[in-house]
Short mmCIF file of C-alpha atoms in Angstrom, two decimals:
data_model
loop_
_atom_site.label_atom_id
_atom_site.label_comp_id
_atom_site.label_asym_id
_atom_site.label_seq_id
_atom_site.Cartn_x
_atom_site.Cartn_y
_atom_site.Cartn_z
CA MET G 3 0.00 0.00 0.00
CA GLY G 4 1.14 3.51 -0.81
CA GLU G 5 0.65 6.47 1.43
CA GLU G 6 -2.87 7.66 2.26
CA ILE G 7 -3.71 11.13 1.01
CA LYS G 8 -6.83 13.14 1.80
CA VAL G 9 -8.42 14.69 -1.27
CA ILE G 10 -11.19 17.25 -1.77
CA VAL G 11 -13.49 16.16 -4.58
CA PHE G 12 -15.06 18.78 -6.84
CA LYS G 13 -16.94 18.75 -10.13
CA LEU G 14 -16.66 20.52 -13.45
CA GLY G 15 -19.58 19.30 -15.51
CA ASN G 16 -19.87 15.52 -15.09
CA GLU G 17 -16.18 14.99 -14.31
CA GLU G 18 -14.86 14.63 -10.78
CA TYR G 19 -11.52 16.18 -9.85
CA GLY G 20 -9.36 16.09 -6.76
CA ILE G 21 -6.98 18.41 -4.94
CA GLU G 22 -4.97 17.30 -1.91
CA VAL G 23 -6.50 18.65 1.30
CA ASP G 24 -3.17 20.06 2.47
CA LYS G 25 -3.17 22.47 -0.52
CA VAL G 26 -6.73 23.68 0.16
CA GLN G 27 -7.21 26.47 2.68
CA THR G 28 -10.96 26.95 2.54
CA ILE G 29 -14.03 26.38 0.36
CA GLU G 30 -16.32 29.38 0.00
CA ARG G 31 -19.70 30.07 -1.54
CA LEU G 32 -19.59 32.24 -4.64
CA MET G 33 -19.17 35.90 -3.66
CA PRO G 34 -18.86 39.19 -5.53
CA ILE G 35 -15.75 39.17 -7.74
CA THR G 36 -14.10 42.44 -8.73
CA ARG G 37 -13.07 42.33 -12.38
CA VAL G 38 -9.45 43.25 -13.14
CA PRO G 39 -8.56 44.59 -16.60
CA LYS G 40 -5.74 43.18 -18.77
CA THR G 41 -5.67 39.70 -17.24
CA PHE G 42 -6.07 36.29 -18.81
CA ALA G 43 -9.65 35.49 -19.84
CA PHE G 44 -9.88 32.70 -17.26
CA VAL G 45 -8.95 35.12 -14.44
CA LYS G 46 -12.35 36.34 -13.27
CA GLY G 47 -10.93 39.00 -10.92
CA VAL G 48 -10.24 39.26 -7.21
CA ILE G 49 -12.19 38.72 -4.01
CA ASN G 50 -11.65 40.17 -0.55
CA LEU G 51 -11.68 37.21 1.81
CA ARG G 52 -11.39 38.25 5.44
CA GLY G 53 -9.15 41.17 4.50
CA VAL G 54 -6.98 39.24 2.02
CA VAL G 55 -7.20 40.01 -1.70
CA ILE G 56 -7.23 36.73 -3.61
CA PRO G 57 -7.18 36.29 -7.41
CA VAL G 58 -10.00 34.06 -8.69
CA ILE G 59 -9.70 31.72 -11.66
CA ASP G 60 -12.53 29.97 -13.47
CA LEU G 61 -11.25 26.40 -13.83
CA ARG G 62 -13.70 25.79 -16.68
CA GLY G 63 -12.10 28.66 -18.59
CA ARG G 64 -8.61 27.52 -17.66
CA PHE G 65 -9.28 24.08 -19.09
CA GLY G 66 -11.09 25.36 -22.18
CA LEU G 67 -14.45 23.98 -21.06
CA PRO G 68 -17.66 25.86 -21.90
CA GLU G 69 -18.84 28.36 -19.30
CA VAL G 70 -22.07 27.61 -17.46
CA GLU G 71 -24.41 29.58 -15.24
CA HIS G 72 -23.37 29.57 -11.61
CA THR G 73 -25.73 27.77 -9.23
CA ASP G 74 -26.21 27.38 -5.47
CA GLN G 75 -23.66 24.57 -5.71
CA THR G 76 -20.92 26.75 -7.28
CA ARG G 77 -17.93 27.12 -4.96
CA ILE G 78 -14.61 28.91 -4.79
CA ILE G 79 -11.84 26.61 -3.57
CA ILE G 80 -9.03 28.67 -2.05
CA VAL G 81 -5.69 26.91 -2.57
CA ALA G 82 -2.09 27.73 -1.84
CA VAL G 83 0.08 27.60 -4.97
CA ASN G 84 3.76 28.45 -4.53
CA GLU G 85 3.07 30.38 -1.30
CA MET G 86 0.28 32.36 -2.93
CA GLN G 87 -3.48 32.08 -2.38
CA VAL G 88 -5.66 31.58 -5.44
CA GLY G 89 -9.40 30.86 -5.73
CA PHE G 90 -10.71 28.31 -8.23
CA ILE G 91 -14.36 28.54 -9.30
CA VAL G 92 -15.81 25.02 -9.57
CA ASP G 93 -19.32 23.71 -10.26
CA SER G 94 -19.51 22.02 -6.86
CA ALA G 95 -17.31 20.67 -4.07
CA SER G 96 -18.78 17.53 -2.66
CA ASP G 97 -16.53 15.32 -0.65
CA VAL G 98 -13.34 14.64 1.23
CA ILE G 99 -12.00 11.15 0.62
CA ASP G 100 -8.92 9.11 1.49
CA LEU G 101 -6.92 7.83 -1.46
CA ASP G 102 -4.12 5.33 -1.59
CA SER G 103 -1.34 6.94 -3.67
CA ASP G 104 -0.83 3.52 -5.35
CA ASN G 105 -4.27 3.95 -6.94
CA ILE G 106 -3.20 7.07 -8.84
CA ASP G 107 -2.13 6.28 -12.41
CA SER G 108 -0.24 8.69 -14.62
CA PRO G 109 -2.65 10.72 -16.75
CA PRO G 110 -3.48 9.92 -20.37
CA GLU G 111 -2.57 12.66 -22.88
CA VAL G 112 -6.03 14.24 -22.70
CA VAL G 113 -8.86 13.74 -20.21
CA GLY G 114 -12.19 15.33 -21.11
CA GLY G 115 -10.35 17.79 -23.36
CA ILE G 116 -7.90 18.82 -20.59
CA LYS G 117 -4.20 18.55 -21.39
CA ALA G 118 -2.16 16.07 -19.36
CA LYS G 119 0.24 18.76 -18.07
CA TYR G 120 -2.57 20.08 -15.81
CA LEU G 121 -3.10 16.65 -14.32
CA ARG G 122 -1.16 14.77 -11.67
CA GLY G 123 -2.92 11.55 -12.52
CA VAL G 124 -6.17 9.65 -12.47
CA ALA G 125 -7.23 7.89 -9.26
CA LYS G 126 -9.38 4.78 -9.31
CA ILE G 127 -12.04 4.73 -6.60
CA GLY G 128 -13.92 1.49 -6.38
CA GLU G 129 -14.95 -0.24 -9.58
CA GLU G 130 -16.43 2.54 -11.67
CA ARG G 131 -15.42 5.91 -10.25
CA LEU G 132 -12.41 7.85 -11.57
CA LEU G 133 -11.05 11.01 -10.01
CA VAL G 134 -8.85 13.36 -12.04
CA MET G 135 -6.08 14.71 -9.79
CA LEU G 136 -4.92 18.27 -10.55
CA ASN G 137 -1.30 19.32 -10.78
CA LEU G 138 -1.65 22.78 -9.19
CA SER G 139 1.81 23.98 -10.17
CA GLU G 140 0.88 23.54 -13.84
CA VAL G 141 -2.69 24.84 -13.57
CA LEU G 142 -0.92 28.11 -12.84
CA ASN G 143 2.42 28.38 -14.57
CA LYS G 144 5.15 30.71 -13.33
CA SER G 145 4.45 33.66 -15.65
CA GLU G 146 0.76 33.56 -14.72
CA ILE G 147 1.63 33.45 -11.03
CA ILE G 148 3.82 36.54 -11.45
CA GLN G 149 0.93 38.34 -13.17
CA LEU G 150 -1.51 37.23 -10.45
CA GLU G 151 0.84 38.36 -7.70
CA GLY G 152 0.55 41.82 -9.21
CA LEU G 153 -3.22 41.67 -8.59
CA GLU G 154 -2.69 41.29 -4.86
CA ASP G 155 -0.92 44.65 -4.48
#
């Protein structure tokens, strides 16, 4: 058996994704987002969360998935990427599960239209459930992080 990791499960469309719990700081309901000019299209703006300005990214836009109307289930997952806080807009965040790291396979080239570089792997849960594990350091590459850090000032 590999090491046990705790994972937060969230959805984009019908696909389930996972982020390690130790990278997630909080999960928030959708709140007003202040638009910021001259940023990437998938950067929706910034939020003020308990006095901290946090850039917010629409993961659907980041992965080239079609945008959808936000619902009561829409959440912002606040993660720490390279010592910086970033919010990811997701369709819903449903679960915290324990995964055995041995059950995570390397990702195929494309999963649901998402390039493999954004993915850490695909975890098998039970017989029929697959969980796409995100590679947070690639979801935001270094040049994008530098641009987002400018939003915090």
